Tab-separated table of C-alpha atoms in Angstrom:
chain	number	residue	atom	x	y	z
M	202	UNK	CA	31.924	41.597	-3.227
M	203	UNK	CA	29.185	44.172	-3.677
M	204	UNK	CA	29.355	47.410	-1.714
M	205	UNK	CA	26.564	49.141	0.181
M	206	UNK	CA	24.552	49.518	-3.032
M	207	UNK	CA	24.383	45.714	-3.336
M	208	UNK	CA	25.455	45.867	-6.987
M	209	UNK	CA	28.227	43.416	-7.946
M	210	UNK	CA	31.081	44.915	-9.983
M	211	UNK	CA	30.099	42.726	-12.941
M	212	UNK	CA	26.764	44.547	-13.381
M	213	UNK	CA	28.158	47.867	-14.706
M	214	UNK	CA	30.386	45.911	-17.113
M	215	UNK	CA	27.573	43.659	-18.308
M	216	UNK	CA	25.058	46.497	-18.728
M	217	UNK	CA	27.390	49.220	-20.013
M	218	UNK	CA	25.727	49.796	-23.392
M	219	UNK	CA	22.303	51.043	-22.286
M	220	UNK	CA	23.679	53.034	-19.342
M	221	UNK	CA	26.761	54.593	-20.946
M	222	UNK	CA	25.029	57.890	-21.907
M	223	UNK	CA	23.663	58.294	-18.370
M	224	UNK	CA	26.982	57.444	-16.708
M	225	UNK	CA	28.831	59.765	-19.099
M	226	UNK	CA	26.489	62.619	-18.205
M	227	UNK	CA	26.939	62.046	-14.457
M	228	UNK	CA	30.731	61.742	-14.798
M	229	UNK	CA	30.956	64.916	-16.903
M	230	UNK	CA	28.828	66.831	-14.382
M	231	UNK	CA	30.972	65.591	-11.544
M	232	UNK	CA	34.202	66.561	-13.316
M	233	UNK	CA	32.951	69.978	-14.440
M	234	UNK	CA	31.595	70.861	-10.984
M	235	UNK	CA	34.498	69.304	-9.078
M	236	UNK	CA	32.120	67.266	-6.947
M	237	UNK	CA	32.316	63.616	-5.947
M	238	UNK	CA	28.767	62.741	-4.808
M	239	UNK	CA	28.636	62.044	-1.060
M	240	UNK	CA	26.477	58.961	-1.641
M	241	UNK	CA	29.342	57.371	-3.552
M	242	UNK	CA	31.731	57.870	-0.630
M	243	UNK	CA	29.775	55.586	1.693
M	244	UNK	CA	31.684	52.348	2.235
M	245	UNK	CA	30.767	49.101	3.891
M	246	UNK	CA	33.635	48.035	6.166
M	247	UNK	CA	34.270	44.295	6.397
M	248	UNK	CA	36.799	42.537	8.628
M	249	UNK	CA	39.058	40.158	6.728
M	250	UNK	CA	40.761	37.348	8.631
M	251	UNK	CA	44.559	37.152	8.185
M	252	UNK	CA	45.849	34.297	10.372
M	253	UNK	CA	46.213	33.128	13.958
M	254	UNK	CA	43.410	33.081	16.492
M	255	UNK	CA	40.065	34.110	15.048
M	256	UNK	CA	39.096	35.535	18.449
M	257	UNK	CA	41.811	38.229	18.369
M	258	UNK	CA	40.988	41.491	16.580
M	259	UNK	CA	44.696	41.857	15.791
M	260	UNK	CA	44.371	38.985	13.320
M	261	UNK	CA	41.967	40.885	11.075
M	262	UNK	CA	42.308	43.821	8.758
M	263	UNK	CA	39.486	45.793	7.247
M	264	UNK	CA	38.459	46.267	3.655
M	265	UNK	CA	36.155	48.998	2.399
M	266	UNK	CA	33.497	47.928	-0.086
M	267	UNK	CA	32.434	50.906	-2.209
M	268	UNK	CA	29.453	51.346	-4.535
M	269	UNK	CA	30.192	50.031	-8.037
M	270	UNK	CA	29.715	53.384	-9.760
M	271	UNK	CA	32.052	55.005	-7.224
M	272	UNK	CA	34.932	52.953	-8.600
M	273	UNK	CA	34.131	53.995	-12.175
M	274	UNK	CA	33.896	57.684	-11.266
M	275	UNK	CA	37.089	57.501	-9.201
M	276	UNK	CA	39.045	56.087	-12.162
M	277	UNK	CA	37.696	58.818	-14.457
M	278	UNK	CA	38.602	61.541	-11.957
M	279	UNK	CA	42.100	60.120	-11.425
M	280	UNK	CA	42.679	59.958	-15.170
M	281	UNK	CA	41.427	63.516	-15.665
M	282	UNK	CA	43.572	64.827	-12.812
M	283	UNK	CA	46.671	63.028	-14.095
M	284	UNK	CA	46.112	64.477	-17.580
M	285	UNK	CA	45.721	67.978	-16.119
M	286	UNK	CA	48.861	67.926	-13.967
M	287	UNK	CA	50.886	66.393	-16.807
M	288	UNK	CA	49.598	68.909	-19.355
M	289	UNK	CA	50.360	71.863	-17.066
M	290	UNK	CA	53.719	70.462	-15.931
M	291	UNK	CA	52.650	70.538	-12.277
M	292	UNK	CA	54.465	67.375	-11.234
M	293	UNK	CA	57.592	67.937	-9.195
M	294	UNK	CA	60.538	66.893	-11.378
M	295	UNK	CA	61.479	64.063	-8.993
M	296	UNK	CA	57.912	62.815	-8.586
M	297	UNK	CA	57.761	59.243	-9.852
M	298	UNK	CA	55.344	57.563	-7.437
M	299	UNK	CA	51.628	57.487	-8.306
M	300	UNK	CA	52.277	58.182	-11.971
M	301	UNK	CA	51.177	55.761	-14.635
């Protein structure tokens, strides 16, 4: 489902070629300045029905729909951060969770 930007996740994949230089520039700026643009943090919260009575709020959980580019930038930042902490041996020796 599209996030608050209204752009389905298939659009960045389907239009990657013409936009790759622009996205690369934005991602590199974000990484070099250590900034995740505030506009990309805005999520659309949707209730998702689990089971039971649909009239009880306890039978729903929420999902956060983020802008499409936010997901791309987040993956790049996570990868960069993981490379950095691995390269500088920052991980605690017994840290196994959240490592890929």
